[in-house]
Amino acid sequence: MQNLSDPFDVCVVGLGYVGLTLATALASAGLRVAGSERSQDVVDLIASGQSPFHEFGLDEAIQAVVSRGKLVPFSLEDGTPVADSYVITVGTPVKNGSVYLEDLKSAVSAVADVMPDGALTVLRSTVRVGTTRTIAEPILKDSGKKYAVAMAPERTIEGKALAELSSLPQIVGGIDENSTQLASELFARLGVEIVPVHSAEAAELAKLASNTFRDVSFAFANELAYFADQSGVDVYDVVRACNYGYDRMNVALPGPVAGPCLEKDAYILSNSADVLGVEVPLAMQGRKTNEFIVSHVVNSLLPDMNSHTPKVSILGLAFKGRPATSDTRGSLAGDFAQAMKSKYSVTDVAGWDPLVSVTDAQKMGIHFDELDEALKSDVVLIQTNHRFFSSEEFYSALERNEQPGRVFVDLWNQLDAERITSMGNRLIPLGRKIIDVKDALV
Ligand SMILES: NC(=O)c1ccc[n+]([C@@H]2O[C@H](COP(=O)([O-])OP(=O)(O)OC[C@H]3O[C@@H](n4cnc5c(N)ncnc54)[C@H](O)[C@@H]3O)[C@@H](O)[C@H]2O)c1
């Protein structure tokens, strides 16, 4: 067992998606990195050279740094390691509309107890604007030691995190110049450009702005799709025409917008505005528009099945399909399952995904099935744009399991209309006209 008081270059507190990828990237860059993690199971897995979740290239990278002693995971129960710098990467979920900061506070307290005089603490978790200065700093100050504290938000996308950690510019904002300088030096070790901002608050808002901007952009595409479904206009036709040769427009394509970040960051921006007594109506409307997709699909796209009780299934259970992930946090698959159970008066919704575990599917109220079994359904909802759903392997599975009259509801316009309908299926895409056997798109 490594000595906790033999100082590490940096200690990353919280080895989830963000902490583990960052700790691995810093260790790969040559730093001696400690990881502090609450879950003993996660610590044991990492110590054995494995990642607890699917992330491209991460298993190999962990094995390399753990075997060389560059990354050492510690259980929180063993105490927090001594290090020159700390990066806090604990979860900050939204509960009942407000960001939950208790894990972050206890992580900063644990750091304040053991840090050497003058150590740097960086918040990496997504927080309400003002958290670095009004919540983290007072805890560090109470230790009576000298400290530096900054915000350097995580902006990687799950599925490409390692590649992005070595390429994306890092936004850094401290509570003072020394803090910004120290945090910039730490993140420069990743070999990337540093974008210093004038305050910790600017860095906090930059993170919330990044995700809210994406959320609102996707909401606009979904709003067009909802309109298209009522009017009969093809939203893909419209988006293609708008974007073609016209640099001033870059409209996104419609589809479910979910995940552990986008589902909550507009709410955290709204929490930040509440503190100031102002509102962020555009951000909140974007979120609500994206949340509306479940009702829209259930009420406008899913077919009525009055003649019998249908067998229903969902393909693609992660919160997104590209880049591929096993993560179901914030996935709308559970909400769609609930809505389908109620629409069709069924107790069972089958599901299948190339990466998601049986247990995670069960947690969403979905019974994970073999692909062939899930395809033997009357209504199949394609919930993500995972590449598998446009692969030959998928079409072979369809050929093995032909079922005339089966309805595919395709939320990502992934399916090949001609092939699907020629097998006797009906196709209902989001934002396009309904296609049946005699009406295949060309
Ligand atoms: N997931 C992403 O790709 C992503 C991207 C950008 C920003 N963020 C933000 O980064 C933060 C972390 O996200 P995540 O997805 O990694 O969360 P996560 O829940 O996967 O990981 C957090 C980890 O911290 C551990 N933990 C909690 N309290 C602890 C403590 N006091 N000491 C030690 N360990 C503790 C938990 O056991 C967990 O393993 C959140 O604020 C999130 O909004 C996430």
Coordinates of C-alpha atoms and ligand atoms in Angstrom, one line a residue:
M1 CA 0.0 0.0 0.0
Q2 CA 1.3 3.4 -1.0
N3 CA 2.0 6.0 1.7
L4 CA -0.7 8.6 1.9
S5 CA 1.7 11.3 3.2
D6 CA 4.3 10.8 0.5
P7 CA 3.2 13.8 -1.6
F8 CA 1.7 13.1 -5.1
D9 CA 1.9 15.8 -7.8
V10 CA -1.9 15.8 -8.0
C11 CA -4.8 14.1 -6.3
V12 CA -8.1 13.8 -8.2
V13 CA -11.1 13.5 -5.9
G14 CA -13.9 11.4 -7.3
L15 CA -13.0 8.7 -10.0
G16 CA -16.2 8.7 -12.1
Y17 CA -16.3 9.5 -15.8
V18 CA -14.6 12.9 -15.4
G19 CA -12.2 12.1 -12.6
L20 CA -10.9 8.8 -13.9
T21 CA -10.3 10.0 -17.5
L22 CA -8.6 13.2 -16.2
A23 CA -6.4 11.3 -13.6
T24 CA -5.4 8.8 -16.4
A25 CA -4.6 11.7 -18.8
L26 CA -2.5 13.5 -16.1
A27 CA -0.7 10.3 -15.2
S28 CA 0.0 9.5 -18.9
A29 CA 1.5 13.0 -19.1
G30 CA 4.0 12.0 -16.5
L31 CA 2.6 13.3 -13.2
R32 CA 2.4 11.1 -10.1
V33 CA -1.4 11.0 -9.6
A34 CA -3.4 9.8 -6.6
G35 CA -7.1 9.2 -7.0
S36 CA -9.5 9.4 -4.1
E37 CA -12.8 7.6 -4.5
R38 CA -15.7 6.8 -2.2
S39 CA -16.6 3.5 -3.8
Q40 CA -14.3 0.6 -2.8
D41 CA -15.5 -1.4 -5.7
V42 CA -14.4 1.3 -8.1
V43 CA -11.0 1.6 -6.4
D44 CA -10.5 -2.2 -6.6
L45 CA -11.3 -2.3 -10.3
I46 CA -9.0 0.6 -11.2
A47 CA -6.2 -1.0 -9.0
S48 CA -6.6 -4.1 -11.2
G49 CA -6.2 -2.0 -14.3
Q50 CA -9.8 -1.8 -15.4
S51 CA -12.3 0.9 -16.0
P52 CA -15.7 0.6 -14.3
F53 CA -17.4 2.0 -17.5
H54 CA -17.0 1.9 -21.2
E55 CA -14.8 4.7 -22.6
F56 CA -12.7 4.4 -25.8
G57 CA -9.1 3.4 -25.0
L58 CA -9.4 3.9 -21.2
D59 CA -8.8 0.3 -20.1
E60 CA -5.4 0.2 -21.9
A61 CA -4.4 3.6 -20.7
I62 CA -5.3 2.7 -17.1
Q63 CA -3.3 -0.5 -17.2
A64 CA -0.3 1.5 -18.5
V65 CA -0.3 4.1 -15.7
V66 CA -1.4 1.8 -12.8
S67 CA 1.3 -0.7 -13.7
R68 CA 4.0 2.0 -13.7
G69 CA 2.7 3.4 -10.3
K70 CA 1.8 6.7 -12.0
L71 CA -1.8 6.4 -11.0
V72 CA -2.7 5.1 -7.5
P73 CA -6.4 4.9 -6.5
F74 CA -7.3 5.2 -2.8
S75 CA -10.5 4.6 -1.0
L76 CA -11.9 7.6 0.8
E77 CA -12.0 5.5 3.9
D78 CA -8.2 5.2 3.8
G79 CA -7.9 9.0 4.0
T80 CA -7.2 11.7 1.4
P81 CA -3.6 11.6 0.0
V82 CA -1.2 14.5 0.4
A83 CA -0.6 16.3 -2.9
D84 CA 0.6 19.6 -4.3
S85 CA -2.7 20.1 -6.2
Y86 CA -6.2 18.7 -5.9
V87 CA -8.9 18.5 -8.6
I88 CA -12.4 17.9 -7.4
T89 CA -14.5 15.8 -9.8
V90 CA -17.4 14.6 -7.7
G91 CA -20.9 14.5 -9.0
T92 CA -23.2 17.5 -8.8
P93 CA -26.6 16.2 -9.7
V94 CA -29.8 18.3 -9.8
K95 CA -32.3 17.2 -7.2
N96 CA -35.8 18.7 -7.3
G97 CA -34.6 21.5 -9.6
S98 CA -31.5 22.5 -7.5
V99 CA -27.9 21.5 -7.8
Y100 CA -26.7 19.1 -5.0
L101 CA -23.3 20.3 -3.7
E102 CA -22.9 18.2 -0.5
D103 CA -20.4 15.8 -2.1
L104 CA -18.4 18.7 -3.4
K105 CA -18.4 20.4 0.1
S106 CA -17.2 17.2 1.8
A107 CA -14.6 16.6 -0.8
V108 CA -13.2 20.2 -0.3
S109 CA -13.3 19.7 3.5
A110 CA -11.3 16.4 3.1
V111 CA -8.7 18.3 1.0
A112 CA -8.6 21.2 3.4
D113 CA -7.7 18.8 6.3
V114 CA -4.7 17.2 4.6
M115 CA -3.4 19.7 2.0
P116 CA 0.1 21.2 2.5
D117 CA 0.4 25.0 2.9
G118 CA -0.1 26.8 -0.4
A119 CA -1.7 23.8 -2.2
L120 CA -3.9 24.4 -5.3
T121 CA -7.5 23.1 -5.3
V122 CA -9.4 23.1 -8.7
L123 CA -13.1 22.5 -9.1
R124 CA -13.7 20.5 -12.2
S125 CA -17.4 19.5 -11.5
T126 CA -20.1 21.6 -13.0
V127 CA -21.4 24.1 -10.4
R128 CA -23.6 27.1 -9.8
V129 CA -21.9 30.4 -10.6
G130 CA -20.1 31.6 -7.4
T131 CA -19.5 28.1 -5.9
T132 CA -15.7 28.3 -6.1
R133 CA -15.6 31.6 -4.2
T134 CA -18.5 31.3 -1.9
I135 CA -18.5 27.6 -1.0
A136 CA -15.0 26.1 -1.7
E137 CA -12.9 29.1 -0.7
P138 CA -14.3 29.6 2.8
I139 CA -13.7 25.8 3.6
L140 CA -10.1 26.1 2.5
K141 CA -9.7 29.4 4.4
D142 CA -11.0 27.8 7.6
S143 CA -8.0 25.4 7.5
G144 CA -5.8 28.3 8.5
K145 CA -3.3 27.3 5.7
K146 CA -2.4 29.2 2.6
Y147 CA -4.3 28.1 -0.5
A148 CA -5.1 28.7 -4.1
V149 CA -8.4 27.8 -5.7
A150 CA -9.7 27.9 -9.2
M151 CA -12.4 26.5 -11.6
A152 CA -11.4 24.5 -14.7
P153 CA -14.5 23.0 -16.2
E154 CA -14.7 19.6 -17.9
R155 CA -15.9 19.9 -21.5
T156 CA -15.1 16.5 -22.9
I157 CA -17.7 14.3 -24.6
E158 CA -18.2 10.8 -23.2
G159 CA -16.8 8.2 -25.7
K160 CA -14.0 10.6 -26.8
A161 CA -12.8 11.8 -23.5
L162 CA -9.1 10.8 -23.7
A163 CA -8.6 12.2 -27.2
E164 CA -10.3 15.4 -26.2
L165 CA -8.3 15.8 -22.9
S166 CA -5.2 15.9 -25.1
S167 CA -6.6 18.4 -27.6
L168 CA -9.3 20.6 -26.2
P169 CA -8.3 24.1 -24.9
Q170 CA -8.8 24.2 -21.1
I171 CA -10.7 27.1 -19.6
V172 CA -9.2 28.2 -16.3
G173 CA -10.3 30.9 -13.9
G174 CA -9.0 31.4 -10.3
I175 CA -10.2 33.5 -7.4
D176 CA -7.0 35.5 -7.9
E177 CA -4.0 35.7 -10.3
N178 CA -1.9 33.2 -8.3
S179 CA -4.7 30.6 -8.5
T180 CA -5.3 31.1 -12.2
Q181 CA -1.5 30.8 -12.8
L182 CA -1.1 27.6 -10.7
A183 CA -4.2 26.0 -12.3
S184 CA -3.0 27.0 -15.8
E185 CA 0.4 25.3 -15.1
L186 CA -1.3 22.1 -13.9
F187 CA -3.6 21.8 -17.0
A188 CA -0.8 22.8 -19.4
R189 CA 0.8 19.4 -18.4
L190 CA -1.9 17.9 -20.7
G191 CA -0.1 19.5 -23.6
V192 CA -3.1 21.7 -24.6
E193 CA -3.8 25.4 -25.0
I194 CA -4.9 27.2 -21.8
V195 CA -7.7 29.8 -22.0
P196 CA -7.4 31.9 -18.9
V197 CA -10.5 33.9 -17.9
H198 CA -10.6 36.8 -15.4
S199 CA -12.5 35.1 -12.6
A200 CA -13.6 31.7 -11.3
E201 CA -17.1 32.9 -12.0
A202 CA -16.4 33.4 -15.7
A203 CA -15.0 29.8 -15.8
E204 CA -18.1 28.5 -14.1
L205 CA -20.4 30.4 -16.4
A206 CA -18.4 29.3 -19.5
K207 CA -19.2 25.6 -18.6
L208 CA -22.9 26.2 -18.1
A209 CA -23.0 28.3 -21.3
S210 CA -21.3 25.5 -23.3
N211 CA -23.9 22.9 -22.4
T212 CA -26.9 25.2 -22.4
F213 CA -25.9 26.5 -25.9
R214 CA -25.9 22.9 -27.2
D215 CA -29.2 22.1 -25.4
V216 CA -31.0 25.1 -26.9
S217 CA -29.6 24.4 -30.4
F218 CA -30.9 20.8 -30.2
A219 CA -34.2 22.1 -28.8
F220 CA -34.6 24.3 -31.9
A221 CA -34.2 21.2 -34.1
N222 CA -36.7 19.3 -32.1
E223 CA -39.1 22.2 -32.2
L224 CA -38.9 22.0 -36.0
A225 CA -39.4 18.3 -35.9
Y226 CA -42.6 18.7 -33.7
F227 CA -43.9 21.2 -36.3
A228 CA -43.0 18.9 -39.1
D229 CA -44.9 16.0 -37.6
Q230 CA -48.0 18.1 -37.5
S231 CA -47.6 19.7 -40.9
G232 CA -46.3 16.8 -43.0
V233 CA -43.2 18.8 -43.9
D234 CA -40.0 16.7 -43.9
V235 CA -37.7 18.3 -41.3
Y236 CA -34.6 16.6 -42.9
D237 CA -35.5 18.3 -46.1
V238 CA -35.7 21.6 -44.3
V239 CA -32.5 21.3 -42.3
R240 CA -30.5 20.2 -45.4
A241 CA -31.9 23.1 -47.4
C242 CA -31.2 25.6 -44.7
N243 CA -27.6 24.5 -44.1
Y244 CA -26.6 24.0 -47.7
G245 CA -24.0 26.6 -48.8
Y246 CA -25.3 29.1 -46.2
D247 CA -22.6 29.6 -43.5
R248 CA -24.9 31.6 -41.3
M249 CA -27.0 28.5 -40.5
N250 CA -26.0 25.3 -38.9
V251 CA -29.2 23.7 -37.7
A252 CA -28.8 20.4 -35.8
L253 CA -30.8 17.3 -36.5
P254 CA -33.6 16.3 -34.2
G255 CA -33.6 13.5 -31.6
P256 CA -33.6 12.7 -27.9
V257 CA -31.3 15.1 -26.0
A258 CA -30.3 13.5 -22.7
G259 CA -27.4 12.5 -20.5
P260 CA -25.9 13.4 -17.1
C261 CA -24.8 16.9 -18.3
L262 CA -27.5 18.2 -20.8
E263 CA -30.3 17.0 -18.6
K264 CA -29.2 19.3 -15.7
D265 CA -26.9 22.1 -16.8
A266 CA -29.7 24.5 -17.8
Y267 CA -31.2 24.0 -14.4
I268 CA -27.8 24.8 -12.8
L269 CA -27.7 28.0 -14.9
S270 CA -31.2 28.8 -13.7
N271 CA -30.1 28.2 -10.0
S272 CA -27.3 30.6 -10.6
A273 CA -29.7 33.2 -11.9
D274 CA -32.1 32.6 -9.0
V275 CA -29.3 33.7 -6.6
L276 CA -29.1 37.0 -8.4
G277 CA -32.9 37.4 -8.6
V278 CA -33.0 37.1 -12.4
E279 CA -34.2 34.5 -14.9
V280 CA -32.8 32.6 -17.9
P281 CA -36.0 31.9 -19.8
L282 CA -34.4 30.9 -23.1
A283 CA -32.2 28.3 -21.4
M284 CA -35.1 26.8 -19.5
Q285 CA -37.5 26.8 -22.5
G286 CA -34.8 24.9 -24.4
R287 CA -34.6 22.3 -21.7
K288 CA -38.4 21.9 -21.5
T289 CA -38.6 21.6 -25.3
N290 CA -36.1 18.8 -25.2
E291 CA -38.0 17.1 -22.3
F292 CA -41.2 17.4 -24.3
I293 CA -40.0 14.8 -26.8
V294 CA -41.4 11.9 -24.8
S295 CA -44.9 13.2 -24.8
H296 CA -44.6 14.2 -28.5
V297 CA -43.4 10.7 -29.5
V298 CA -46.1 9.0 -27.4
N299 CA -48.9 11.2 -28.6
S300 CA -48.0 11.9 -32.2
L301 CA -45.8 9.0 -33.4
L302 CA -46.5 5.8 -31.5
P303 CA -49.3 4.0 -33.3
D304 CA -52.5 3.0 -31.5
M305 CA -52.9 -0.7 -31.1
N306 CA -56.5 -1.2 -30.4
S307 CA -56.9 -4.7 -31.7
H308 CA -54.6 -6.4 -29.3
T309 CA -52.1 -5.9 -26.5
P310 CA -48.8 -5.4 -28.3
K311 CA -45.3 -6.5 -27.5
V312 CA -43.2 -3.4 -27.4
S313 CA -39.4 -2.9 -27.3
I314 CA -36.8 -0.1 -27.2
L315 CA -33.4 -0.5 -29.1
G316 CA -30.7 1.8 -27.9
L317 CA -30.8 2.3 -24.1
A318 CA -27.8 4.5 -23.4
F319 CA -28.3 8.3 -23.2
K320 CA -26.8 8.6 -26.7
G321 CA -25.5 6.5 -29.5
R322 CA -22.5 8.5 -30.9
P323 CA -19.9 8.5 -29.7
A324 CA -21.0 5.2 -28.2
T325 CA -21.3 4.9 -24.5
S326 CA -22.7 2.4 -21.9
D327 CA -23.9 5.3 -19.8
T328 CA -27.6 5.3 -19.0
R329 CA -27.6 8.3 -16.6
G330 CA -30.2 10.7 -17.8
S331 CA -31.2 8.4 -20.7
L332 CA -34.7 8.9 -21.9
A333 CA -35.1 5.2 -22.5
G334 CA -36.6 4.8 -19.1
D335 CA -39.1 7.6 -19.7
F336 CA -40.1 6.1 -23.1
A337 CA -40.5 2.7 -21.4
Q338 CA -42.8 4.2 -18.8
A339 CA -44.8 6.1 -21.4
M340 CA -45.2 3.0 -23.6
K341 CA -46.3 0.9 -20.6
S342 CA -49.0 3.3 -19.9
K343 CA -50.1 3.9 -23.6
Y344 CA -50.4 0.2 -24.4
S345 CA -51.4 -1.0 -20.9
V346 CA -48.5 -3.4 -20.8
T347 CA -46.2 -4.3 -17.8
D348 CA -43.2 -5.3 -19.8
V349 CA -41.0 -3.3 -22.2
A350 CA -38.2 -5.3 -23.8
G351 CA -34.9 -3.6 -24.6
W352 CA -31.5 -4.1 -26.2
D353 CA -28.3 -2.1 -26.5
P354 CA -24.8 -2.9 -27.8
L355 CA -23.1 -1.7 -24.6
V356 CA -25.6 -1.2 -21.8
S357 CA -25.7 -3.8 -19.0
V358 CA -28.7 -5.9 -18.0
T359 CA -28.7 -4.3 -14.6
D360 CA -28.7 -0.7 -15.9
A361 CA -31.6 -1.6 -18.2
Q362 CA -33.6 -3.1 -15.3
K363 CA -33.0 0.1 -13.3
M364 CA -34.9 2.0 -16.1
G365 CA -37.8 -0.5 -15.9
I366 CA -36.7 -2.3 -19.1
H367 CA -36.3 -6.0 -19.5
F368 CA -33.0 -6.6 -21.4
D369 CA -33.5 -9.2 -24.1
E370 CA -31.5 -10.8 -26.8
L371 CA -31.7 -8.7 -30.0
D372 CA -33.6 -11.4 -31.9
E373 CA -36.2 -11.5 -29.1
A374 CA -36.5 -7.7 -28.8
L375 CA -37.1 -7.6 -32.6
K376 CA -40.1 -10.0 -32.3
S377 CA -42.2 -7.0 -31.2
D378 CA -45.2 -5.1 -32.7
V379 CA -43.7 -1.7 -31.9
V380 CA -39.9 -1.1 -31.8
L381 CA -38.6 2.3 -30.8
I382 CA -35.1 3.1 -32.0
Q383 CA -34.0 5.5 -29.2
T384 CA -30.3 6.2 -30.1
N385 CA -28.3 6.6 -33.2
H386 CA -25.8 3.9 -32.3
R387 CA -24.0 2.9 -35.6
F388 CA -25.2 -0.7 -35.0
F389 CA -28.7 0.3 -36.2
S390 CA -27.4 1.1 -39.6
S391 CA -25.1 -1.9 -39.9
E392 CA -25.5 -5.0 -42.0
E393 CA -25.5 -7.1 -38.8
F394 CA -28.7 -5.3 -37.8
Y395 CA -30.4 -5.9 -41.1
S396 CA -29.4 -9.6 -40.9
A397 CA -31.1 -9.8 -37.5
L398 CA -34.2 -8.2 -39.1
E399 CA -34.2 -10.8 -41.9
R400 CA -33.9 -13.6 -39.3
N401 CA -36.9 -12.1 -37.5
E402 CA -39.3 -10.9 -40.2
Q403 CA -42.6 -9.8 -38.7
P404 CA -45.1 -8.3 -41.2
G405 CA -46.9 -5.3 -39.8
R406 CA -44.3 -4.5 -37.2
V407 CA -43.8 -0.8 -36.6
F408 CA -40.5 0.9 -36.3
V409 CA -40.5 4.4 -34.7
D410 CA -37.1 5.8 -35.7
L411 CA -36.1 8.8 -33.6
W412 CA -32.8 9.4 -35.5
N413 CA -33.8 8.7 -39.1
Q414 CA -31.3 5.9 -39.1
L415 CA -33.2 3.1 -40.8
D416 CA -33.1 2.5 -44.5
A417 CA -36.8 3.1 -45.4
E418 CA -36.7 1.0 -48.5
R419 CA -35.2 -2.0 -46.8
I420 CA -37.4 -1.7 -43.7
T421 CA -40.6 -1.4 -45.7
S422 CA -39.7 -4.0 -48.2
M423 CA -39.6 -6.5 -45.3
G424 CA -43.3 -5.7 -44.6
N425 CA -42.6 -3.3 -41.7
R426 CA -44.1 0.2 -41.2
L427 CA -41.7 3.0 -40.5
I428 CA -42.5 6.1 -38.5
P429 CA -39.5 8.5 -38.3
L430 CA -39.4 11.6 -36.1
G431 CA -40.0 14.8 -38.2
R432 CA -40.8 13.0 -41.5
K433 CA -43.9 11.6 -43.1
I434 CA -45.1 8.2 -42.1
I435 CA -43.9 5.5 -44.5
D436 CA -45.5 2.2 -45.1
V437 CA -44.9 -0.7 -47.4
K438 CA -46.3 1.0 -50.5
D439 CA -44.8 4.4 -49.7
A440 CA -41.1 4.0 -49.3
L441 CA -38.9 7.1 -49.5
V442 CA -36.6 7.4 -52.5
Ligands
LIG1 N1 -19.8 12.8 -17.4 C1 -19.3 13.7 -18.2 O1 -18.8 13.4 -19.3 C2 -19.1 15.2 -17.7 C3 -18.7 16.1 -18.6 C4 -18.6 17.4 -18.2 C5 -18.8 17.7 -16.9 N2 -19.2 16.8 -16.0 C6 -19.4 17.2 -14.6 O2 -18.3 16.6 -13.8 C7 -18.8 16.2 -12.5 C8 -18.5 14.7 -12.3 O3 -19.3 14.0 -13.3 P1 -19.1 12.4 -13.4 O4 -20.0 12.0 -14.6 O5 -17.7 12.0 -13.4 O6 -19.8 11.9 -12.1 P2 -19.8 10.5 -11.5 O7 -21.0 10.4 -10.6 O8 -19.6 9.5 -12.6 O9 -18.5 10.4 -10.6 C9 -18.3 11.0 -9.3 C10 -17.5 10.1 -8.5 O10 -17.1 10.8 -7.3 C11 -17.2 9.8 -6.2 N3 -17.3 10.6 -5.0 C12 -18.4 11.3 -4.5 N4 -18.1 12.0 -3.4 C13 -16.8 11.7 -3.1 C14 -15.9 12.2 -2.1 N5 -16.3 13.0 -1.2 N6 -14.7 11.7 -2.2 C15 -14.3 10.8 -3.1 N7 -15.1 10.4 -4.1 C16 -16.3 10.9 -4.1 C17 -18.4 9.0 -6.5 O11 -18.3 7.7 -5.9 C18 -18.2 8.8 -8.1 O12 -17.5 7.7 -8.4 C19 -20.3 16.6 -12.5 O13 -20.3 17.8 -11.9 C20 -20.7 16.6 -14.0 O14 -21.7 17.5 -14.2 C21 -19.4 15.5 -16.4

